[in-house]
Tab-separated table of N, CA and C in Angstrom:
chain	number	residue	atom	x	y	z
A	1	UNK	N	0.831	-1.186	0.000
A	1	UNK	CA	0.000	0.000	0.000
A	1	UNK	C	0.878	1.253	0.000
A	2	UNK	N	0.269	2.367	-0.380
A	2	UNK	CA	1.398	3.264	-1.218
A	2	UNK	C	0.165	4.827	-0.720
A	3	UNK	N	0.382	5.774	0.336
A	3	UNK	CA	-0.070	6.892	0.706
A	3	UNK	C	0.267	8.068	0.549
A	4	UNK	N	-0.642	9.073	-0.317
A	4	UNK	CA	0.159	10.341	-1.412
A	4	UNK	C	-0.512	11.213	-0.110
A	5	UNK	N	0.177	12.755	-0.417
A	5	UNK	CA	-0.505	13.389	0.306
A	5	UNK	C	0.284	15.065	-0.630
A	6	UNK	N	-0.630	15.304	-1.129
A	6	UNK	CA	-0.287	16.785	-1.785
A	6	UNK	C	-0.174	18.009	-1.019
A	7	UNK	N	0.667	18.934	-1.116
A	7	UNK	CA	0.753	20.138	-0.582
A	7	UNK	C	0.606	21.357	-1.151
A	8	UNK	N	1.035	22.571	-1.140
A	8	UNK	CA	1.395	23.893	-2.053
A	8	UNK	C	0.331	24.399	-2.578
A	9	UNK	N	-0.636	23.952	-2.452
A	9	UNK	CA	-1.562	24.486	-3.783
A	9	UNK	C	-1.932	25.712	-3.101
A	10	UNK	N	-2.849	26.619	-3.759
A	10	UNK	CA	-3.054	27.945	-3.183
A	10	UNK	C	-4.107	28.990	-4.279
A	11	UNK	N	-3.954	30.355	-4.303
A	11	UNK	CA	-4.392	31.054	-4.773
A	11	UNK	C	-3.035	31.866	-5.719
A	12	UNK	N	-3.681	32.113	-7.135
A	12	UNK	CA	-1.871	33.290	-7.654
A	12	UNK	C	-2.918	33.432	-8.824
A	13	UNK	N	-2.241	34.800	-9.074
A	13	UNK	CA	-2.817	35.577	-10.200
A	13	UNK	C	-2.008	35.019	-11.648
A	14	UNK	N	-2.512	35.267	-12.708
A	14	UNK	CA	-2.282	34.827	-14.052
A	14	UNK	C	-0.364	35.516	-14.162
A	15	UNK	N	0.366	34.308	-14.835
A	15	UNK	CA	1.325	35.119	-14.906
A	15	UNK	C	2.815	34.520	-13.778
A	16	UNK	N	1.712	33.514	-12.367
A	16	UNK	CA	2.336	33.645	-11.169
A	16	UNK	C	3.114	32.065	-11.193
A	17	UNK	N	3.345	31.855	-10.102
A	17	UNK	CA	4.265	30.635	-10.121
A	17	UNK	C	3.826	29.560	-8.572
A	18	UNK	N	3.549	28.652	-8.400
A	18	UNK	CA	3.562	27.712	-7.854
A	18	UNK	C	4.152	26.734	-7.583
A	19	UNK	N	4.297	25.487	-6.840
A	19	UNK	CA	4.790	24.432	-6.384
A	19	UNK	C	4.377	23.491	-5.468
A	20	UNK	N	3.964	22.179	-5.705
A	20	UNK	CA	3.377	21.720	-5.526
A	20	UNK	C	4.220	20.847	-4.874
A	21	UNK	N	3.876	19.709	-4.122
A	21	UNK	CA	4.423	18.628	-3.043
A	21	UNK	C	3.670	17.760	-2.655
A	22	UNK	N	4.180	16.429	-3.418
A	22	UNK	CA	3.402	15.015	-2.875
A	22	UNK	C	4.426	14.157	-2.459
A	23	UNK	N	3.982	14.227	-0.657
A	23	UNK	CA	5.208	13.071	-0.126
A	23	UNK	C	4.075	11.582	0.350
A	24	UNK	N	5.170	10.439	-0.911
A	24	UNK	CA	4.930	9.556	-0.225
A	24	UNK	C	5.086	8.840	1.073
A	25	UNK	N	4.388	7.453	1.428
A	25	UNK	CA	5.059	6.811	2.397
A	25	UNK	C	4.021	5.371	2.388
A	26	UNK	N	4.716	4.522	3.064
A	26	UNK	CA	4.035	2.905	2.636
A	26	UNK	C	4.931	2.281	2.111
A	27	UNK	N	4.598	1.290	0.587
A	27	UNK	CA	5.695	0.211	-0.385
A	27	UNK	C	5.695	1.560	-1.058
A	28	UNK	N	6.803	2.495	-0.966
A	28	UNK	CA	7.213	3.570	-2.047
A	28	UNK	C	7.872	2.600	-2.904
A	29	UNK	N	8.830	1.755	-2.533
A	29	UNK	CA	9.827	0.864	-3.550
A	29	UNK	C	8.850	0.006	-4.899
A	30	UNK	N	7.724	-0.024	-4.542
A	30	UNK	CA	6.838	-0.810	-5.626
A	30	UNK	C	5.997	0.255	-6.602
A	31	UNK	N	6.037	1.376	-6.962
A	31	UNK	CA	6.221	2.108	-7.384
A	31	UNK	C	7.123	2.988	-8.508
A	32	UNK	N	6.655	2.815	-9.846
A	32	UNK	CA	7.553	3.105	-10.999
A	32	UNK	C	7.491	4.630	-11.421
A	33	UNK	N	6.046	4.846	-11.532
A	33	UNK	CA	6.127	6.027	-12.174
A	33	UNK	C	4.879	6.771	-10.814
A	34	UNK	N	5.685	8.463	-11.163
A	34	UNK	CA	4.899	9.415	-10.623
A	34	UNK	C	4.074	10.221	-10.984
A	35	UNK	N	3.161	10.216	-10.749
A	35	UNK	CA	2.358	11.870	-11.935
A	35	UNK	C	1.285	12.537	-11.178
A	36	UNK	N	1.099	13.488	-11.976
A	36	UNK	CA	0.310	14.793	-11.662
A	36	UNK	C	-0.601	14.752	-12.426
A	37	UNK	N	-1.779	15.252	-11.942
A	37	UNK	CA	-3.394	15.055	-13.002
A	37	UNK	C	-4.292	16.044	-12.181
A	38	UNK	N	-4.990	17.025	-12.705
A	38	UNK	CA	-5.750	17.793	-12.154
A	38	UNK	C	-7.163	17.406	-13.183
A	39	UNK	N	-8.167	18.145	-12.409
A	39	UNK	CA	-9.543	18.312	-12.406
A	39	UNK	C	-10.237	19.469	-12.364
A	40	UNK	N	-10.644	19.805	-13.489
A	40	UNK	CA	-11.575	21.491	-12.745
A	40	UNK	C	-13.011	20.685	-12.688
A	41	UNK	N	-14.023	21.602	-12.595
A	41	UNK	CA	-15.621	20.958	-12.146
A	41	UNK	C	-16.154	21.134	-13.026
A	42	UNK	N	-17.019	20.035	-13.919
A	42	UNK	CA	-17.484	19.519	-14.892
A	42	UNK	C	-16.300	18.895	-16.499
A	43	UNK	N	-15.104	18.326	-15.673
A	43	UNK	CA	-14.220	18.394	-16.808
A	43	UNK	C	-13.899	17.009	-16.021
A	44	UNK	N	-13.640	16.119	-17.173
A	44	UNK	CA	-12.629	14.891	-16.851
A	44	UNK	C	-11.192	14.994	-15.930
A	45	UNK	N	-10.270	14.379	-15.253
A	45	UNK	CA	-9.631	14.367	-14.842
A	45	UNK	C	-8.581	14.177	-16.194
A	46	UNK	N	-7.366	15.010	-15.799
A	46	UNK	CA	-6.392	14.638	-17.199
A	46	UNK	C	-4.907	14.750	-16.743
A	47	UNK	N	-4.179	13.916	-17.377
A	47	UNK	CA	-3.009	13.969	-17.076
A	47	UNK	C	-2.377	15.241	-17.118
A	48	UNK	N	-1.415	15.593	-16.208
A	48	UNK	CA	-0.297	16.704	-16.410
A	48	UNK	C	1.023	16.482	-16.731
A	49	UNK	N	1.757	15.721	-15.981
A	49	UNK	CA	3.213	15.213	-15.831
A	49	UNK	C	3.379	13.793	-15.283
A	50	UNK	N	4.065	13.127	-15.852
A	50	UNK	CA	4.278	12.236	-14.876
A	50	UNK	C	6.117	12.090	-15.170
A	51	UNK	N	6.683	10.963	-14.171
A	51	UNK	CA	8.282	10.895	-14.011
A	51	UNK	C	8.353	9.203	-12.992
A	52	UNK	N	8.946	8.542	-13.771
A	52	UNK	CA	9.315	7.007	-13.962
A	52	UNK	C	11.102	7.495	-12.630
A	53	UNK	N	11.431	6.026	-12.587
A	53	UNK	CA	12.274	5.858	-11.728
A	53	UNK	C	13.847	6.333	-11.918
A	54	UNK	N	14.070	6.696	-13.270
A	54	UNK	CA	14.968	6.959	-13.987
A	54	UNK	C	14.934	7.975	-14.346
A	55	UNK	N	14.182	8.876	-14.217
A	55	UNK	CA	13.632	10.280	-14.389
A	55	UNK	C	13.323	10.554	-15.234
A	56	UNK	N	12.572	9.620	-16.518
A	56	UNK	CA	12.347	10.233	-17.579
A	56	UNK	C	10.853	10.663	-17.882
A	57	UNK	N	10.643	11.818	-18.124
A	57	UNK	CA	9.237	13.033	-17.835
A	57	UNK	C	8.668	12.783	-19.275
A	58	UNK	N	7.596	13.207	-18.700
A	58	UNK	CA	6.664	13.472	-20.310
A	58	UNK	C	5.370	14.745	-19.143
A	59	UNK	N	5.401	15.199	-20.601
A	59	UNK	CA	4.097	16.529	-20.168
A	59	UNK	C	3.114	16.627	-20.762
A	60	UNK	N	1.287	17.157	-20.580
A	60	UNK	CA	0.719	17.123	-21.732
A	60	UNK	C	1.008	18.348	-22.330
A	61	UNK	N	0.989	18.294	-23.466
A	61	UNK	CA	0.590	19.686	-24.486
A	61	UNK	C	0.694	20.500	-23.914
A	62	UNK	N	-0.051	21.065	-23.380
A	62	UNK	CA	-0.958	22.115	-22.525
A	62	UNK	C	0.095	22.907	-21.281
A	63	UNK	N	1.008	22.340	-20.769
A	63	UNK	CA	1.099	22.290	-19.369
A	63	UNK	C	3.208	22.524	-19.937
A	64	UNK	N	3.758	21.947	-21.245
A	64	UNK	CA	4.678	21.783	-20.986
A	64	UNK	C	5.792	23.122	-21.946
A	65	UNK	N	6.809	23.356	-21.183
A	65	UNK	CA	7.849	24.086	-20.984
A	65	UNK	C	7.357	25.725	-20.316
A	66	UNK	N	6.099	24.767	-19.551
A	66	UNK	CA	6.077	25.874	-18.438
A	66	UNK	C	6.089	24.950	-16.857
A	67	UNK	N	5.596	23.620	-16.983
A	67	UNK	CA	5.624	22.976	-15.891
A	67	UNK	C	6.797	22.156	-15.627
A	68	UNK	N	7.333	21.920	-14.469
A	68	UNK	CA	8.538	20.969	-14.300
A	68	UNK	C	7.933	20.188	-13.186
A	69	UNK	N	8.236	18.625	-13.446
A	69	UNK	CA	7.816	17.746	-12.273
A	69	UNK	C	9.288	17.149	-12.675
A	70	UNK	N	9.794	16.692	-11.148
A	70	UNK	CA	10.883	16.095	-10.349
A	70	UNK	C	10.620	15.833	-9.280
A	71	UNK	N	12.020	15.032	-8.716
A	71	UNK	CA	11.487	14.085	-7.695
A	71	UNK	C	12.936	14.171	-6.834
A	72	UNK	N	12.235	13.778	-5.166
A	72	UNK	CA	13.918	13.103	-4.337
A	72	UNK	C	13.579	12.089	-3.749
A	73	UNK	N	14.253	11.136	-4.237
A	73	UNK	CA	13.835	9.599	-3.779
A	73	UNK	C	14.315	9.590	-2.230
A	74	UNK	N	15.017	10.036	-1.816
A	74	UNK	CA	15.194	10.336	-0.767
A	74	UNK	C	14.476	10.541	0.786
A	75	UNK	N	13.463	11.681	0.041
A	75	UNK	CA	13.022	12.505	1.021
A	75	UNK	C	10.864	11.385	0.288
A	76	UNK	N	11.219	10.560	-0.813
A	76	UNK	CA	9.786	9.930	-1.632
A	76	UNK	C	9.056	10.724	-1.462
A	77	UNK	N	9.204	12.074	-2.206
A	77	UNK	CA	8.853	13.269	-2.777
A	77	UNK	C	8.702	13.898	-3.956
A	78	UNK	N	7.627	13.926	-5.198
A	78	UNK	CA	7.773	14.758	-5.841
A	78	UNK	C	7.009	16.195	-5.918
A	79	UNK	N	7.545	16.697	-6.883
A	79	UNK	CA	7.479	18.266	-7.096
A	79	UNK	C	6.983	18.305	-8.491
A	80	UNK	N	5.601	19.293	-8.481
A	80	UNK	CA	5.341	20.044	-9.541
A	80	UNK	C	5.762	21.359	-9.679
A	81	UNK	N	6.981	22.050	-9.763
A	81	UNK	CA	7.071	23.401	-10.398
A	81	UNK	C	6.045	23.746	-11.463
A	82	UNK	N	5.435	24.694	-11.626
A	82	UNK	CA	4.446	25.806	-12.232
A	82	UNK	C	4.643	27.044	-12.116
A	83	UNK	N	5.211	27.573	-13.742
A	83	UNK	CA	5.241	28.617	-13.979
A	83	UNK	C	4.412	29.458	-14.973
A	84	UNK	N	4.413	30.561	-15.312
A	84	UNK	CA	3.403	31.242	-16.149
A	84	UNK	C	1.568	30.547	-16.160
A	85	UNK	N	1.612	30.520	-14.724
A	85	UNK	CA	0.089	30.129	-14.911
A	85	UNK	C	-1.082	30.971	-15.450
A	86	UNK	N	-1.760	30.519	-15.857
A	86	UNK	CA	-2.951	30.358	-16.511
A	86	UNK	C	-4.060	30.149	-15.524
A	87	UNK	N	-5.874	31.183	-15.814
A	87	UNK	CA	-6.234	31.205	-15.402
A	87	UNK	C	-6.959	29.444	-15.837
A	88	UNK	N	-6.699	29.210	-17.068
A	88	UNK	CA	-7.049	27.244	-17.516
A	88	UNK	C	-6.138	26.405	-16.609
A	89	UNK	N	-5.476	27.046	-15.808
A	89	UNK	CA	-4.927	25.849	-14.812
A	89	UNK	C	-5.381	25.622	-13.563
A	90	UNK	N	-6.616	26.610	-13.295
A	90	UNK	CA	-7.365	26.531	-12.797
A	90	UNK	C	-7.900	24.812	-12.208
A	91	UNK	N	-7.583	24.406	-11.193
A	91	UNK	CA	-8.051	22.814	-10.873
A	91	UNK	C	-7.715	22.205	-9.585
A	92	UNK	N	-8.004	21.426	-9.316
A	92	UNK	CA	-7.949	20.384	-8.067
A	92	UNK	C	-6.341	19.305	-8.770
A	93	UNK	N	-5.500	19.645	-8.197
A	93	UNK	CA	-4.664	18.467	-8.160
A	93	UNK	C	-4.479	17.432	-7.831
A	94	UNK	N	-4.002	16.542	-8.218
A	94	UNK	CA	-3.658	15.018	-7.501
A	94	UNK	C	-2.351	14.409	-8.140
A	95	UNK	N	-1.906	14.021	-6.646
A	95	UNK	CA	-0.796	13.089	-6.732
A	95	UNK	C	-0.898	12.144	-7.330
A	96	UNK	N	-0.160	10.922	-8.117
A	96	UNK	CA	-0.707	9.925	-8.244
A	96	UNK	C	0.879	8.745	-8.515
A	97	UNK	N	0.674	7.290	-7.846
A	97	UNK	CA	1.648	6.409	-8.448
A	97	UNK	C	1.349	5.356	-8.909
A	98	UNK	N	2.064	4.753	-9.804
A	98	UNK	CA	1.817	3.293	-10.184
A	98	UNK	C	2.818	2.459	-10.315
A	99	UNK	N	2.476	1.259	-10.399
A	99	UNK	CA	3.422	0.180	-10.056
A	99	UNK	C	3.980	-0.149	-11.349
A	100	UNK	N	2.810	-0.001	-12.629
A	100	UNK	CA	3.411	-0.272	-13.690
A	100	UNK	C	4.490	0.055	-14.767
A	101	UNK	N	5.173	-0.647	-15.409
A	101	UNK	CA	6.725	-0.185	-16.157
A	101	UNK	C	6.403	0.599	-17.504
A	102	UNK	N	4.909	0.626	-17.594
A	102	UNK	CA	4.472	1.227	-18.597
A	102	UNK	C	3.402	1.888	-18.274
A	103	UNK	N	3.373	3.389	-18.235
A	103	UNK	CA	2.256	3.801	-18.031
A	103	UNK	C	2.144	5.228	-18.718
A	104	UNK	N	0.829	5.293	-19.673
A	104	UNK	CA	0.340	6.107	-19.868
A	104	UNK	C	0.026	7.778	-19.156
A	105	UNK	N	-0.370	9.004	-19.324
A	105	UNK	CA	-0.879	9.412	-18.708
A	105	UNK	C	-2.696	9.781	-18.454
A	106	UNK	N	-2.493	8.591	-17.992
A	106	UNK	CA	-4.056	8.354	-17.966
A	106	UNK	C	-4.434	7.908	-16.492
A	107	UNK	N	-5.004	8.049	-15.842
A	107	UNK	CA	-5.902	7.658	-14.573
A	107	UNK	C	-5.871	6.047	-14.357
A	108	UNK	N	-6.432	5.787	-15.291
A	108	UNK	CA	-6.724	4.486	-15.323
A	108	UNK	C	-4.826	3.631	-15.337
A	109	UNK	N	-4.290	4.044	-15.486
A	109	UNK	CA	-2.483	3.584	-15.048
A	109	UNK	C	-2.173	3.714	-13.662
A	110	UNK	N	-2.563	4.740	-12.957
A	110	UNK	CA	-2.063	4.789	-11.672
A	110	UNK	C	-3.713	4.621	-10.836
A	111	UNK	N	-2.612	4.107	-9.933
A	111	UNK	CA	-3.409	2.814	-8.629
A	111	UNK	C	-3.633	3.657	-7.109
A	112	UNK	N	-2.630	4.500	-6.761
A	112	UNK	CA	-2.613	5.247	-5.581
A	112	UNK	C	-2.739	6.641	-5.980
A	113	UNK	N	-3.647	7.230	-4.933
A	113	UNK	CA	-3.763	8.727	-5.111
A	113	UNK	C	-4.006	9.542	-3.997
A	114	UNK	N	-3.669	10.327	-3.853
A	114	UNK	CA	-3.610	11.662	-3.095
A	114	UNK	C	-5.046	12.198	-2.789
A	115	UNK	N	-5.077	12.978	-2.169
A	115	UNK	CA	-6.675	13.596	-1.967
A	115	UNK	C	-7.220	15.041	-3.042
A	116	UNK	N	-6.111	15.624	-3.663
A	116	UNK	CA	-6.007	16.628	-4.022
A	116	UNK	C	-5.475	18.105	-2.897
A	117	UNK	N	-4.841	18.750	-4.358
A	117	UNK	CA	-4.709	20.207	-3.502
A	117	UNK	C	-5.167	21.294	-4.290
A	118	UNK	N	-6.296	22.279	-4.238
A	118	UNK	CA	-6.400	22.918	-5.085
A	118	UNK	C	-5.770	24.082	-5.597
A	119	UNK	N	-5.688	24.445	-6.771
A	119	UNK	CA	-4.873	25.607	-7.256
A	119	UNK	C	-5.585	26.486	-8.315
A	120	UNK	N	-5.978	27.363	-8.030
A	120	UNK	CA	-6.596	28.694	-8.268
A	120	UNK	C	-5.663	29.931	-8.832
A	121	UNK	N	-5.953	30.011	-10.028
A	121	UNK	CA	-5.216	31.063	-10.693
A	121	UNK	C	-5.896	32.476	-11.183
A	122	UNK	N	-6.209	33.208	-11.233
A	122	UNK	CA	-6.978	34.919	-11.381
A	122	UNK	C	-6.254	35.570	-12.076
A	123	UNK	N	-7.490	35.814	-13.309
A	123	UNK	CA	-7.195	37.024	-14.081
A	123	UNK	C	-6.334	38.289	-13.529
């Protein structure tokens, strides 16, 4: 069993910058890949970032060479950096991990999740 718990989220005007924090704890070692997936209200849940054991990232469309997700295995912690937000980034976050060596960014790939943290961005 594998327990996320998100942090950082907040309020920031268009333009602003954020950072986000999901520390694991439980079988962290059974656990391949990490990712990020938000939700606004009446919208599907959708991938953002995710980052495998080796650190190799993928972003959606939408979100990338403004977002950075990394990790410290260390501290079984990752980080969403967010910059130049958008009032469309507007959403409920969630942590999320999976066990599998292949995973999509899709919901349906990861098995453990976080409760969310929300993040609110203003015109």
């Amino acid at each position: 069993q594998v327990q996320l718990v998100e942090s950082g989220g907040g309020s920031v005007q268009a333009g602003g910058s954020l950072r986000l924090s999901c520390a694991a704890s439980g079988n962290t070692r059974s656990t391949y890949f990490r990712g990020w997936f938000r939700q606004a209200p009446g919208n599907e849940r959708e991938g953002v970032a995710q980052i495998d054991r080796i650190n190799s990232t993928k972003y959606a469309g939408s979100v990338k060479g403004r977002f950075t997700i990394s990790q410290d295995n260390a501290k079984n912690t990752v980080y969403l950096e967010m910059n130049s937000l958008k009032p469309e980034d507007t959403a409920m976050y969630y942590c999320a991990a999976s066990r599998s060596l292949f995973a999509r960014m899709s919901p349906t790939d990861f098995e453990y999740w976080g409760q969310g943290t929300q993040v609110t961005v203003s015109s």
